[in-house]
XYZ file of C-alpha atoms in Angstrom:
324
model
C -44.349 104.886 22.885
C -41.193 106.394 24.246
C -37.658 104.853 25.101
C -34.355 106.027 25.093
C -31.805 103.674 23.781
C -27.871 103.492 22.656
C -27.242 104.136 19.169
C -24.898 101.140 18.598
C -27.118 98.664 20.756
C -30.128 100.116 18.178
C -28.299 99.926 14.897
C -26.599 96.274 16.343
C -30.264 94.900 16.883
C -31.835 96.243 13.630
C -29.038 94.587 11.748
C -29.952 91.327 13.631
C -33.266 91.138 11.930
C -32.703 92.954 8.662
C -32.114 89.946 6.487
C -35.232 88.654 6.831
C -37.179 91.239 5.014
C -37.587 91.076 1.428
C -36.061 93.855 -0.699
C -39.886 94.134 -2.231
C -43.091 92.916 -0.968
C -46.503 93.011 -2.203
C -47.425 93.448 1.550
C -45.981 96.877 2.985
C -46.357 95.603 6.509
C -43.359 92.670 5.671
C -41.165 95.476 5.011
C -41.426 97.042 8.254
C -39.974 95.865 11.696
C -42.354 95.715 14.680
C -40.987 97.373 17.558
C -42.585 96.677 20.933
C -41.524 98.775 24.083
C -41.340 96.847 27.562
C -40.282 97.618 30.883
C -36.170 97.743 30.382
C -36.074 96.681 27.094
C -37.498 96.912 23.368
C -38.224 94.197 21.253
C -37.352 93.904 17.361
C -39.447 91.424 15.048
C -39.212 90.878 11.051
C -40.708 88.372 8.987
C -41.453 87.336 5.864
C -44.025 84.338 6.622
C -41.408 81.929 5.903
C -38.709 83.131 8.194
C -39.098 85.408 11.257
C -36.525 86.874 13.752
C -37.060 88.761 17.083
C -34.275 90.046 19.245
C -34.431 91.868 22.643
C -32.465 95.114 23.203
C -31.703 96.993 26.485
C -33.512 100.100 26.582
C -34.613 102.877 29.167
C -38.702 102.454 28.582
C -40.416 105.504 29.925
C -43.888 104.917 28.134
C -44.642 101.197 27.064
C -46.372 100.674 23.416
C -45.893 99.611 19.717
C -45.331 100.601 16.380
C -43.944 99.252 13.189
C -41.686 101.119 10.717
C -40.029 100.563 7.607
C -36.847 98.789 8.851
C -34.481 99.130 6.028
C -34.948 103.026 6.156
C -34.829 102.834 10.181
C -31.611 100.944 10.023
C -29.931 103.113 7.463
C -30.961 106.423 9.785
C -29.884 104.932 13.103
C -26.647 103.819 11.523
C -25.757 107.320 10.548
C -27.014 109.182 14.018
C -24.266 110.345 16.074
C -22.944 108.119 18.585
C -24.752 108.902 21.725
C -28.266 107.790 22.891
C -31.431 107.802 20.747
C -34.698 108.648 21.742
C -37.834 107.349 20.247
C -41.715 108.513 20.665
C -44.778 107.585 18.897
C -48.477 108.449 19.289
C -51.587 107.491 17.643
C -50.945 108.679 14.472
C -48.279 105.712 13.529
C -45.313 108.218 13.612
C -42.431 107.695 15.145
C -40.140 110.869 16.219
C -36.420 109.853 16.287
C -33.938 112.361 17.797
C -30.150 112.288 18.770
C -27.709 115.007 19.162
C -28.825 117.590 16.702
C -30.711 115.290 14.284
C -34.502 114.825 14.226
C -36.414 112.289 12.241
C -40.075 111.679 11.859
C -40.960 108.404 10.181
C -44.343 107.285 9.325
C -44.908 103.570 10.474
C -47.944 101.242 10.178
C -49.971 100.000 13.255
C -48.716 97.060 15.111
C -52.059 95.504 15.165
C -51.512 94.697 11.113
C -48.082 92.749 11.880
C -48.577 89.046 11.377
C -47.751 87.411 14.661
C -44.776 84.886 14.678
C -46.103 81.440 15.129
C -46.574 79.323 18.190
C -46.645 75.565 17.752
C -47.590 72.269 19.886
C -46.584 68.393 19.571
C -42.919 69.880 19.135
C -39.779 67.749 19.365
C -36.947 69.671 21.842
C -33.625 69.718 21.479
C -30.668 71.595 23.112
C -27.125 71.823 21.653
C -23.848 73.420 21.488
C -24.052 76.452 19.159
C -20.079 76.092 18.453
C -21.022 72.341 17.244
C -24.011 73.227 15.179
C -22.276 75.787 13.328
C -19.296 73.570 12.389
C -21.944 71.055 11.289
C -23.937 73.639 9.022
C -20.308 74.679 7.519
C -19.435 71.004 6.820
C -22.822 70.663 4.526
C -24.139 73.957 3.647
C -22.265 74.410 0.535
C -23.632 71.141 -0.893
C -27.297 72.672 -0.823
C -28.792 72.879 -4.689
C -29.654 76.163 -5.941
C -32.160 74.527 -8.273
C -35.655 75.926 -7.784
C -37.061 72.921 -9.461
C -35.431 70.574 -7.257
C -36.874 72.284 -4.189
C -36.606 69.248 -1.633
C -32.552 69.617 -2.307
C -32.894 73.265 -1.404
C -31.741 73.312 2.284
C -30.088 70.786 4.545
C -31.921 67.661 6.184
C -31.556 67.021 10.111
C -32.154 63.590 11.394
C -32.208 63.308 14.853
C -32.224 59.163 15.559
C -29.853 56.393 16.464
C -28.496 58.708 19.199
C -27.084 61.134 17.001
C -27.993 64.203 14.664
C -27.192 64.190 11.064
C -27.109 66.804 8.802
C -27.166 66.313 5.170
C -27.174 68.521 1.846
C -26.532 67.351 -1.497
C -27.380 68.916 -5.308
C -27.032 65.638 -7.147
C -23.578 66.210 -7.704
C -21.655 66.877 -4.550
C -23.056 65.561 -0.749
C -22.162 66.645 2.525
C -22.810 64.702 5.636
C -21.466 65.162 9.224
C -23.074 63.522 12.422
C -22.942 64.520 16.149
C -23.336 61.836 18.970
C -26.511 63.231 21.199
C -29.128 61.615 23.744
C -32.344 61.091 21.802
C -35.289 60.068 23.393
C -37.793 57.969 21.523
C -40.364 60.761 21.547
C -38.085 63.060 19.893
C -36.941 60.997 16.865
C -37.369 62.755 13.687
C -36.339 65.011 10.583
C -36.857 67.990 9.112
C -35.511 69.992 5.945
C -34.344 73.625 6.689
C -34.548 75.839 3.608
C -31.061 77.656 2.212
C -32.422 80.912 3.825
C -32.792 79.798 6.887
C -29.818 77.914 7.345
C -27.614 81.335 6.348
C -29.461 83.353 9.056
C -28.489 80.687 11.439
C -24.954 80.321 10.293
C -24.796 84.247 10.644
C -26.464 84.371 14.055
C -25.047 81.461 15.811
C -21.620 81.228 17.541
C -21.657 84.486 19.694
C -23.074 82.104 22.587
C -22.880 78.443 24.423
C -26.468 76.951 23.442
C -29.100 76.767 20.999
C -32.429 75.158 21.962
C -34.334 73.759 18.544
C -37.952 72.721 18.573
C -39.672 71.371 15.476
C -42.754 69.659 14.120
C -43.934 68.578 10.829
C -44.226 72.090 9.440
C -41.953 74.582 11.048
C -39.057 74.508 13.396
C -38.133 77.542 15.948
C -34.622 78.511 17.662
C -33.785 79.998 20.544
C -30.327 81.082 19.996
C -28.558 82.062 23.631
C -26.248 85.296 23.435
C -22.865 86.318 24.641
C -24.347 88.243 28.057
C -20.561 89.436 28.554
C -20.602 91.380 25.127
C -21.553 94.963 24.656
C -23.962 94.207 21.830
C -27.090 95.416 24.018
C -28.949 92.190 23.178
C -30.675 90.536 26.057
C -32.385 87.093 26.740
C -31.881 85.384 23.364
C -32.668 85.444 19.433
C -35.250 83.622 18.310
C -36.097 82.657 14.816
C -38.712 80.741 13.426
C -38.922 78.979 9.968
C -41.312 77.087 8.092
C -39.482 73.490 6.819
C -39.228 72.333 3.503
C -42.185 69.831 3.259
C -41.688 66.246 1.643
C -39.232 63.258 2.239
C -35.391 63.770 1.709
C -33.849 61.366 -1.039
C -32.211 58.123 0.261
C -28.882 59.882 0.335
C -27.335 56.795 1.748
C -27.707 54.581 -1.414
C -25.158 57.005 -3.076
C -22.454 56.512 -0.448
C -20.249 53.526 -1.369
C -20.381 50.688 1.337
C -16.748 49.754 0.882
C -13.752 52.169 0.352
C -10.469 50.282 -0.899
C -8.020 53.205 -0.948
C -7.554 56.076 1.850
C -5.383 59.142 2.012
C -4.349 61.421 4.631
C -4.072 65.163 3.599
C -2.991 68.329 5.427
C -6.222 70.429 4.929
C -5.227 73.760 5.130
C -2.378 73.260 2.620
C -4.782 71.270 0.288
C -7.088 74.402 -0.005
C -4.293 76.822 -0.609
C -3.164 74.424 -3.394
C -6.712 74.156 -4.766
C -7.249 78.053 -4.488
C -4.394 78.506 -6.473
C -4.592 76.017 -9.270
C -8.077 77.582 -9.700
C -7.043 81.049 -10.549
C -6.838 80.226 -13.996
C -10.098 78.109 -14.159
C -13.062 80.031 -16.060
C -16.720 80.257 -15.810
C -16.735 77.357 -18.785
C -13.688 75.124 -17.336
C -14.529 75.816 -13.363
C -12.838 72.157 -12.145
C -9.562 71.273 -11.003
C -7.807 68.117 -11.568
C -6.415 65.795 -8.799
C -3.892 63.037 -9.753
C -2.682 60.725 -6.678
C 0.766 58.682 -6.857
C 2.453 57.304 -3.975
C 2.870 60.049 -1.476
C 2.314 62.923 -3.536
C -1.029 64.641 -4.743
C -0.772 66.922 -8.062
C -3.286 69.553 -8.560
C -3.991 71.055 -11.788
C -6.335 73.505 -13.472
C -6.453 74.997 -17.170
C -8.647 76.781 -19.278
C -8.507 78.073 -23.200
C -8.725 81.537 -21.933
C -6.103 81.831 -19.224
C -3.485 78.937 -19.394
C -2.130 76.460 -16.856
C -1.554 75.942 -13.311
C 0.003 72.975 -11.207
C 0.190 72.674 -7.677
C 2.070 69.544 -5.782
C 2.128 68.579 -2.065
C 2.915 65.492 -0.006
C 0.417 63.182 1.629
C 0.002 59.912 3.180
C -1.225 57.514 0.185
C 0.340 54.397 -1.036
C -2.182 53.231 -3.924
C -2.869 53.060 -7.592
C -2.508 56.353 -9.366
């Protein structure tokens, strides 16, 4: 294998796939990135067996081939290289020679035949949606995911494709976030899945740089083809591909905890409220980490307190005419 690649492009590609790799793994191959060199590009793939990511980067490939290299060490080396072209070459001994300017590194790898392939799957449901809309929906609910490993069914976001809309839900038993997007859903594509919190974090990180994302899923796994900004200077080509196991089990009936009727409504300037809550929370502590909201006619009072630091008080105008 032999190729020449822009240093910034190579570094950026490695950063795209780095987060999936565990800091420690009982399987050395899972600490490596699979590098596949083909005409005009290289592919970078990482996996932890639950989640996998692949991206393609423009490269001048003179000898196609494959190798796996320790991804964290490789990413560090490439990041520190001079901002010029990087030359990568490997032979039958699973050693890669990396040169750039006056720098030379020889890195030991593992044969590509030991790398677990990303799964392909049949009988899947497929949707194509706007990245911007999906990212906005995820940010609206992901904060409410549970971190309690004993409640694994809540350690993620619930996706429900039904009734001509996509509904996203997350809850930790105390908070609940719900958002919905109207979209065309054929009868054969009606279905639901729960994506783990790690997958949600990667989707929020990877999406938003292109227009569309294609979602495919079945009972055991989900795949995302994330379009990229072709006009950018990232060096990425085609799309980012992410495949993830889903959380197995039935999501709890979240609708039963949502009040069917509400008597009082309040209209609030969102950004101003966020600022007030942030300031009021400055005096809270780990033991007393809540703020109090008090509503009266057209006024919202926000206060925080702790025995360690003292008190804080904020007030803002709102549209409200109801009981205190």
